[in-house]
Short mmCIF file of C-alpha atoms in Angstrom, two decimals:
data_model
loop_
_atom_site.label_atom_id
_atom_site.label_comp_id
_atom_site.label_asym_id
_atom_site.label_seq_id
_atom_site.Cartn_x
_atom_site.Cartn_y
_atom_site.Cartn_z
CA LEU A 252 83.85 -6.15 22.94
CA MET A 253 84.58 -4.79 19.71
CA PRO A 254 84.73 -0.71 19.44
CA ASN A 255 81.48 -0.57 17.84
CA GLY A 256 79.98 -1.75 21.52
CA LYS A 257 77.86 -4.63 19.64
CA ASP A 258 80.24 -7.20 18.11
CA LEU A 259 82.16 -9.69 20.23
CA LEU A 260 85.91 -10.70 19.35
CA TYR A 261 86.81 -14.29 20.72
CA GLY A 262 89.32 -16.81 20.22
CA VAL A 263 88.55 -20.84 19.94
CA LYS A 264 91.22 -23.42 20.45
CA PRO A 265 90.79 -26.06 17.65
CA THR A 266 89.99 -29.44 19.23
CA GLU A 267 92.01 -31.34 16.13
CA ILE A 268 95.57 -32.58 16.57
CA ILE A 269 98.24 -31.39 14.51
CA PRO A 270 99.25 -34.75 12.58
CA TYR A 271 102.89 -35.57 12.47
CA SER A 272 102.63 -36.43 8.71
CA GLU A 273 102.25 -32.57 8.13
CA LEU A 274 105.38 -31.93 10.43
CA LEU A 275 107.68 -34.48 9.18
CA GLU A 276 109.15 -35.43 5.98
CA ASP A 277 110.98 -39.12 5.48
CA ASP A 278 114.27 -38.54 3.52
CA MET A 279 115.71 -41.48 4.91
CA ALA A 280 113.64 -44.29 3.65
CA GLU A 281 115.76 -45.69 1.22
CA ILE A 282 118.61 -45.73 3.41
CA ASP A 283 117.20 -47.21 6.55
CA ALA A 284 115.63 -49.98 4.27
CA LYS A 285 119.05 -51.05 3.42
CA MET A 286 120.11 -50.69 6.99
CA THR A 287 121.16 -54.15 9.12
CA GLU A 288 121.36 -54.46 12.74
CA ASP A 289 125.16 -54.52 12.63
CA ASP A 290 125.45 -51.04 11.18
CA PRO A 291 126.55 -48.45 13.67
CA ASN A 292 123.57 -46.24 13.15
CA TYR A 293 121.12 -48.85 13.76
CA GLU A 294 119.60 -47.09 16.82
CA GLN A 295 118.99 -44.04 14.81
CA LYS A 296 117.15 -45.90 12.37
CA LEU A 297 114.77 -47.58 15.18
CA MET A 298 113.99 -44.43 16.33
CA ARG A 299 113.08 -42.85 12.88
CA ASP A 300 110.87 -46.06 12.53
CA SER A 301 108.92 -44.95 15.67
CA LEU A 302 108.37 -41.51 13.94
CA ARG A 303 107.15 -43.43 10.55
CA GLU A 304 104.88 -45.21 12.82
CA ALA A 305 103.41 -41.92 14.49
CA MET A 306 103.19 -40.54 10.86
CA LYS A 307 101.44 -43.36 9.63
CA SER A 308 98.97 -44.18 12.58
CA GLY A 309 97.74 -40.41 12.50
CA GLU A 310 99.32 -39.33 15.61
CA GLY A 311 100.00 -35.52 16.42
CA LEU A 312 100.50 -32.87 18.79
CA GLU A 313 97.99 -30.61 20.71
CA PRO A 314 97.66 -27.24 18.91
CA MET A 315 98.77 -24.08 20.53
CA MET A 316 97.17 -21.72 18.25
CA GLN A 317 93.66 -20.38 18.26
CA GLU A 318 90.81 -19.55 15.65
CA TYR A 319 89.32 -15.90 16.24
CA TYR A 320 85.89 -15.06 15.45
CA ILE A 321 83.77 -11.97 15.46
CA LEU A 322 80.07 -12.63 16.47
CA SER A 323 77.82 -10.01 14.63
CA ASN A 324 74.02 -10.16 14.82
CA GLY A 325 74.00 -13.64 15.92
CA LYS A 326 76.64 -14.99 13.15
CA ALA A 327 80.12 -15.96 13.85
CA THR A 328 82.76 -15.16 11.13
CA LEU A 329 86.15 -16.58 11.30
CA VAL A 330 88.42 -13.82 10.86
CA ALA A 331 91.67 -15.32 11.42
CA ASP A 332 93.29 -18.76 12.33
CA ASN A 333 96.61 -19.84 13.48
CA VAL A 334 96.51 -17.00 15.92
CA VAL A 335 98.79 -16.69 18.81
CA SER A 336 97.18 -13.49 20.08
CA ALA A 337 95.07 -11.05 18.91
CA ILE A 338 93.09 -7.47 19.92
CA ALA A 339 90.88 -5.41 18.42
CA VAL A 340 91.76 -2.15 16.62
CA GLN A 341 90.45 0.72 18.33
CA ASP A 342 88.92 3.94 17.17
CA SER A 343 87.51 2.44 14.00
CA ASP A 344 83.77 2.23 12.85
CA LYS A 345 84.51 -1.25 11.09
CA ASN A 346 85.63 -4.44 12.76
CA PHE A 347 89.31 -4.79 12.27
CA VAL A 348 91.59 -7.33 14.33
CA THR A 349 95.28 -7.20 15.12
CA GLY A 350 97.71 -9.53 16.60
CA TYR A 351 100.11 -12.32 15.88
CA GLN A 352 99.76 -15.60 13.58
CA ALA A 353 102.31 -18.39 13.63
CA LYS A 354 104.25 -18.54 10.36
CA GLU A 355 103.91 -21.75 8.36
CA PHE A 356 105.64 -24.56 9.69
CA GLN A 357 108.41 -25.94 7.37
CA PRO A 358 108.32 -29.51 7.58
CA LEU A 359 111.33 -31.54 9.47
CA TYR A 360 113.41 -34.07 7.66
CA LEU A 361 114.10 -37.13 9.63
CA SER A 362 117.76 -37.11 9.04
CA VAL A 363 117.92 -34.10 11.17
CA ILE A 364 115.70 -34.88 14.16
CA GLY A 365 118.13 -36.67 16.27
CA GLY A 366 115.44 -37.55 18.62
CA GLY A 367 111.98 -39.07 19.16
CA LEU A 368 108.44 -37.47 19.34
CA GLU A 369 109.41 -35.42 22.21
CA MET A 370 112.40 -33.66 20.14
CA VAL A 371 109.60 -33.04 17.30
CA ASP A 372 107.22 -31.67 19.68
CA MET A 373 110.05 -29.29 21.35
CA ILE A 374 111.33 -28.16 17.83
CA TYR A 375 107.80 -27.32 16.84
CA TYR A 376 107.04 -25.33 19.71
CA MET A 377 110.43 -23.46 19.85
CA SER A 378 109.91 -22.59 16.33
CA ILE A 379 106.58 -20.89 17.15
CA ASN A 380 108.07 -19.15 20.33
CA TYR A 381 111.31 -17.86 18.54
CA GLY A 382 110.83 -16.13 15.25
CA GLY A 383 107.56 -18.33 14.12
CA MET A 384 105.23 -15.27 14.59
CA GLN A 385 104.20 -12.85 12.24
CA PRO A 386 102.05 -9.47 12.75
CA PHE A 387 98.64 -9.35 10.79
CA LEU A 388 95.72 -7.31 10.25
CA ALA A 389 92.25 -8.76 9.46
CA ASP A 390 88.83 -7.28 8.69
CA GLY A 391 85.57 -8.42 10.03
CA PHE A 392 85.06 -10.79 6.89
CA GLY A 393 88.39 -12.92 7.16
CA ASN A 394 90.74 -10.98 4.75
CA VAL A 395 94.23 -11.07 6.34
CA GLU A 396 97.06 -9.15 5.58
CA VAL A 397 100.76 -9.77 7.25
CA LEU A 398 102.12 -6.33 8.72
CA ASP A 399 105.74 -5.56 7.49
CA GLY A 400 108.25 -4.69 9.93
CA SER A 401 110.17 -7.04 12.46
CA ALA A 402 109.24 -4.83 15.93
CA VAL A 403 105.30 -3.76 15.09
CA LEU A 404 103.64 -2.36 17.67
CA LEU A 405 100.15 -3.42 17.59
CA ASN A 406 98.59 -1.24 20.01
CA THR A 407 99.21 1.64 17.47
CA VAL A 408 97.62 0.13 14.73
CA GLN A 409 94.71 2.44 13.09
CA VAL A 410 92.60 1.97 10.04
CA SER A 411 91.13 4.66 7.69
CA GLN A 412 87.50 5.44 7.86
CA ASP A 413 86.55 3.59 4.75
CA GLY A 414 88.86 0.69 5.75
CA SER A 415 91.08 0.81 2.61
CA LYS A 416 94.30 2.01 4.80
CA ALA A 417 96.15 1.10 7.91
CA ALA A 418 99.23 2.95 9.49
CA TYR A 419 101.25 1.85 12.33
CA LEU A 420 104.49 2.20 14.07
CA VAL A 421 107.35 0.08 14.10
CA GLU A 422 110.28 0.38 16.63
CA ASP A 423 113.55 0.79 15.02
CA ALA A 424 117.08 0.01 16.06
CA ASP A 425 117.69 3.43 17.50
CA GLY A 426 114.66 3.28 20.10
CA GLY A 427 112.57 5.50 17.76
CA ASN A 428 109.21 4.78 15.73
CA VAL A 429 108.88 4.36 12.47
CA LEU A 430 105.29 5.31 10.70
CA MET A 431 104.32 2.78 8.13
CA GLN A 432 101.16 2.76 5.94
CA MET A 433 99.47 0.22 3.86
CA GLU A 434 96.75 -0.17 1.43
CA PHE A 435 94.50 -3.14 2.85
CA GLY A 436 93.63 -5.82 0.34
CA SER A 437 96.57 -4.78 -1.73
CA SER A 438 99.54 -7.05 -2.54
CA VAL A 439 101.87 -3.84 -2.28
CA GLU A 440 104.20 -3.87 0.74
CA ALA A 441 103.69 -1.16 3.14
CA THR A 442 105.59 1.90 2.97
CA VAL A 443 107.66 4.25 5.30
CA VAL A 444 106.11 7.55 5.78
CA GLN A 445 108.39 9.04 8.53
CA LYS A 446 110.99 8.15 11.34
CA ASN A 447 110.91 9.35 14.50
CA VAL A 448 106.96 9.79 14.79
CA GLU A 449 105.35 10.43 18.09
CA GLU A 450 101.71 10.24 17.30
CA PHE A 451 99.53 10.13 14.14
CA ALA A 452 95.84 9.74 12.95
CA PHE A 453 93.66 9.29 10.14
CA VAL A 454 91.79 12.72 10.27
CA GLY A 455 88.92 13.48 8.06
CA GLY A 456 88.47 10.10 6.54
CA ASN A 457 91.71 8.75 4.83
CA ASP A 458 93.88 11.43 5.55
CA LEU A 459 97.18 10.25 7.35
CA PHE A 460 98.43 13.06 9.78
CA TYR A 461 101.37 12.73 11.76
CA TYR A 462 103.66 14.47 14.53
CA TYR A 463 107.53 13.82 14.65
CA ASP A 464 110.81 14.72 15.52
CA TYR A 465 109.58 15.93 19.03
CA ALA A 466 112.45 17.75 20.96
CA ASN A 467 112.22 20.42 23.85
CA GLY A 468 108.68 20.57 23.80
CA ALA A 469 107.65 21.00 20.18
CA GLY A 470 107.63 18.96 17.08
CA LYS A 471 106.65 18.89 13.22
CA LEU A 472 103.27 18.17 12.02
CA ALA A 473 102.71 17.08 8.58
CA LYS A 474 100.06 15.20 6.49
CA ALA A 475 101.34 12.17 4.45
CA GLY A 476 101.56 12.20 0.57
CA GLU A 477 101.72 15.96 0.47
CA GLY A 478 105.63 16.32 0.34
CA ASP A 479 107.38 18.76 2.57
CA ASN A 480 104.13 20.36 4.06
CA SER A 481 105.20 20.27 7.68
CA ILE A 482 104.34 22.79 10.50
CA THR A 483 107.30 23.22 12.52
CA ASP A 484 107.51 24.13 16.30
CA ALA A 485 103.99 22.45 17.00
CA SER A 486 103.01 21.44 20.53
CA GLY A 487 100.02 19.98 22.24
CA VAL A 488 98.90 18.33 19.31
CA GLN A 489 95.49 16.66 19.35
CA PHE A 490 94.07 15.04 16.13
CA ALA A 491 89.99 15.73 15.94
CA LYS A 492 88.81 13.19 13.64
CA ASP A 493 85.17 14.27 14.04
CA ALA A 494 86.13 17.52 12.76
CA GLY A 495 88.58 16.58 10.05
CA ARG A 496 91.20 18.81 11.71
CA VAL A 497 94.39 18.86 13.94
CA TYR A 498 94.58 21.29 16.84
CA TYR A 499 97.98 22.44 17.89
CA LEU A 500 99.91 25.21 19.59
CA LEU A 501 102.65 27.50 18.32
CA LEU A 502 104.49 28.37 21.50
CA ASP A 503 106.62 31.41 22.37
CA GLN A 504 109.38 29.90 24.48
CA ASN A 505 109.74 32.93 26.57
CA THR A 506 106.08 33.57 27.38
CA GLY A 507 105.12 30.05 27.34
CA ASN A 508 101.85 31.21 25.54
CA GLY A 509 101.28 30.95 21.92
CA LYS A 510 99.03 30.64 18.84
CA MET A 511 96.30 27.94 18.79
CA GLU A 512 95.51 27.03 15.40
CA TRP A 513 93.79 23.96 13.24
CA TRP A 514 94.82 22.67 10.11
CA ASP A 515 92.94 20.41 7.79
CA GLY A 516 95.61 19.77 5.48
CA GLU A 517 94.73 22.31 3.15
CA ASN A 518 93.41 25.20 5.24
CA ARG A 519 95.03 26.68 8.27
CA GLU A 520 93.45 28.85 10.81
CA THR A 521 94.49 30.78 14.32
CA ILE A 522 91.94 30.38 16.89
CA ASP A 523 93.71 32.79 19.50
CA GLY A 524 96.71 34.42 19.77
CA GLY A 525 97.88 33.78 23.61
CA VAL A 526 97.10 30.33 24.44
CA PHE A 527 98.92 28.17 27.16
CA ALA A 528 97.23 24.77 27.06
CA PHE A 529 93.70 23.28 25.72
CA GLN A 530 91.81 20.27 25.61
CA TYR A 531 89.72 19.23 22.68
CA LYS A 532 86.26 18.46 23.64
CA GLY A 533 84.66 17.34 20.19
CA ASN A 534 82.55 18.83 17.64
CA GLY A 535 85.29 21.46 16.80
CA LYS A 536 85.00 22.67 20.25
CA ALA A 537 87.89 23.06 23.11
CA ALA A 538 88.38 24.65 26.44
CA LEU A 539 91.55 26.51 27.02
CA ILE A 540 93.89 28.62 29.29
CA TYR A 541 95.10 31.63 27.90
CA ASP A 542 97.18 34.94 28.98
CA TYR A 543 98.96 32.46 31.20
CA ASP A 544 101.30 34.46 33.68
CA ILE A 545 104.34 31.99 33.97
CA VAL A 546 105.58 33.84 37.24
CA ASN A 547 102.50 33.74 39.07
CA LEU A 548 100.89 30.63 37.29
CA ILE A 549 97.62 31.60 36.59
CA GLY A 550 95.44 32.46 33.54
CA ALA A 551 92.19 32.73 32.03
CA LEU A 552 89.75 29.85 31.35
CA GLY A 553 88.26 30.03 27.87
CA TYR A 554 85.55 28.04 25.79
CA TYR A 555 86.15 27.79 21.90
CA ASP A 556 83.03 27.11 20.42
CA GLY A 557 84.14 26.52 16.86
CA LYS A 558 84.03 30.22 15.86
CA GLY A 559 85.50 32.26 18.70
CA VAL A 560 86.79 32.09 22.45
CA THR A 561 84.45 33.30 25.36
CA MET A 562 86.20 33.70 28.68
CA LEU A 563 84.65 31.57 31.46
CA ASP A 564 86.88 32.44 34.43
CA GLU A 565 90.11 34.19 35.57
CA ASP A 566 93.02 33.33 37.76
CA VAL A 567 93.05 29.66 36.59
CA THR A 568 95.81 27.27 37.38
CA ALA A 569 94.95 24.42 35.41
CA ILE A 570 92.06 22.39 33.38
CA PHE A 571 91.01 19.02 34.08
CA ILE A 572 88.55 17.20 31.65
CA ASN A 573 87.00 13.68 31.63
#
């Protein structure tokens, strides 16, 4: 089921075989035509003849890939073919699908096969399993874009509210994650936004916010495309897409409490000055623990209604919210 709760994503395995005539290229025809039974390579020529016969007769191998469709309002639309695996992009009002497609197979020359049809099958399947796949992003109309990066984390792919931008993480050689951003439907390659990124989200429509350089309980918060506009020493970051803001804490390492703030990329406002932890509840509201005593492990429970904080209870140790 797609994130909108109405449409269905499903895969279908094609019934048509992949003909050997599309997988093989005869570069030995002239040489083999002159070869006699006395030639030491005549057995190789006979093996190539069997491949030629398979090409001529329309033989082929069973497809491994699938076609992926989205069923919406009773109509099925092909969104991507030659697919190894695919998943729906979450947290999007529009239908987007990401996954892996098989790269276009380059025909094999008969001169390098060194075997019969079994060898051709093995080479084809191995080419798919080892380096023959590429990450992709497709919309609900069948427009497909290749995602740049050798180690794309598909479960991190996000799309802006209007569907014009996409962002995702790529694992780098050092084990960190690099944030990439692309213009969907554009021929321009994806660009590197920031290295060592922990989290990110499109907030307020098409604005990309990200949290990076996390260490010792805090990190930096920034908005893409705005130069050096980062907020340092931020923790507990929560991206509120519905409110068009990011909520976070600026903790005092000595007391464990700190300022709770929101930021929309332009405006920045303090909610409370002594907050220990909070949980965003939607619609610009949050539950929070404040005035927390790190020795006795208790604090006050408050509710932020978007305007101010109201105390609900005292001597609270933790909050659990579904």
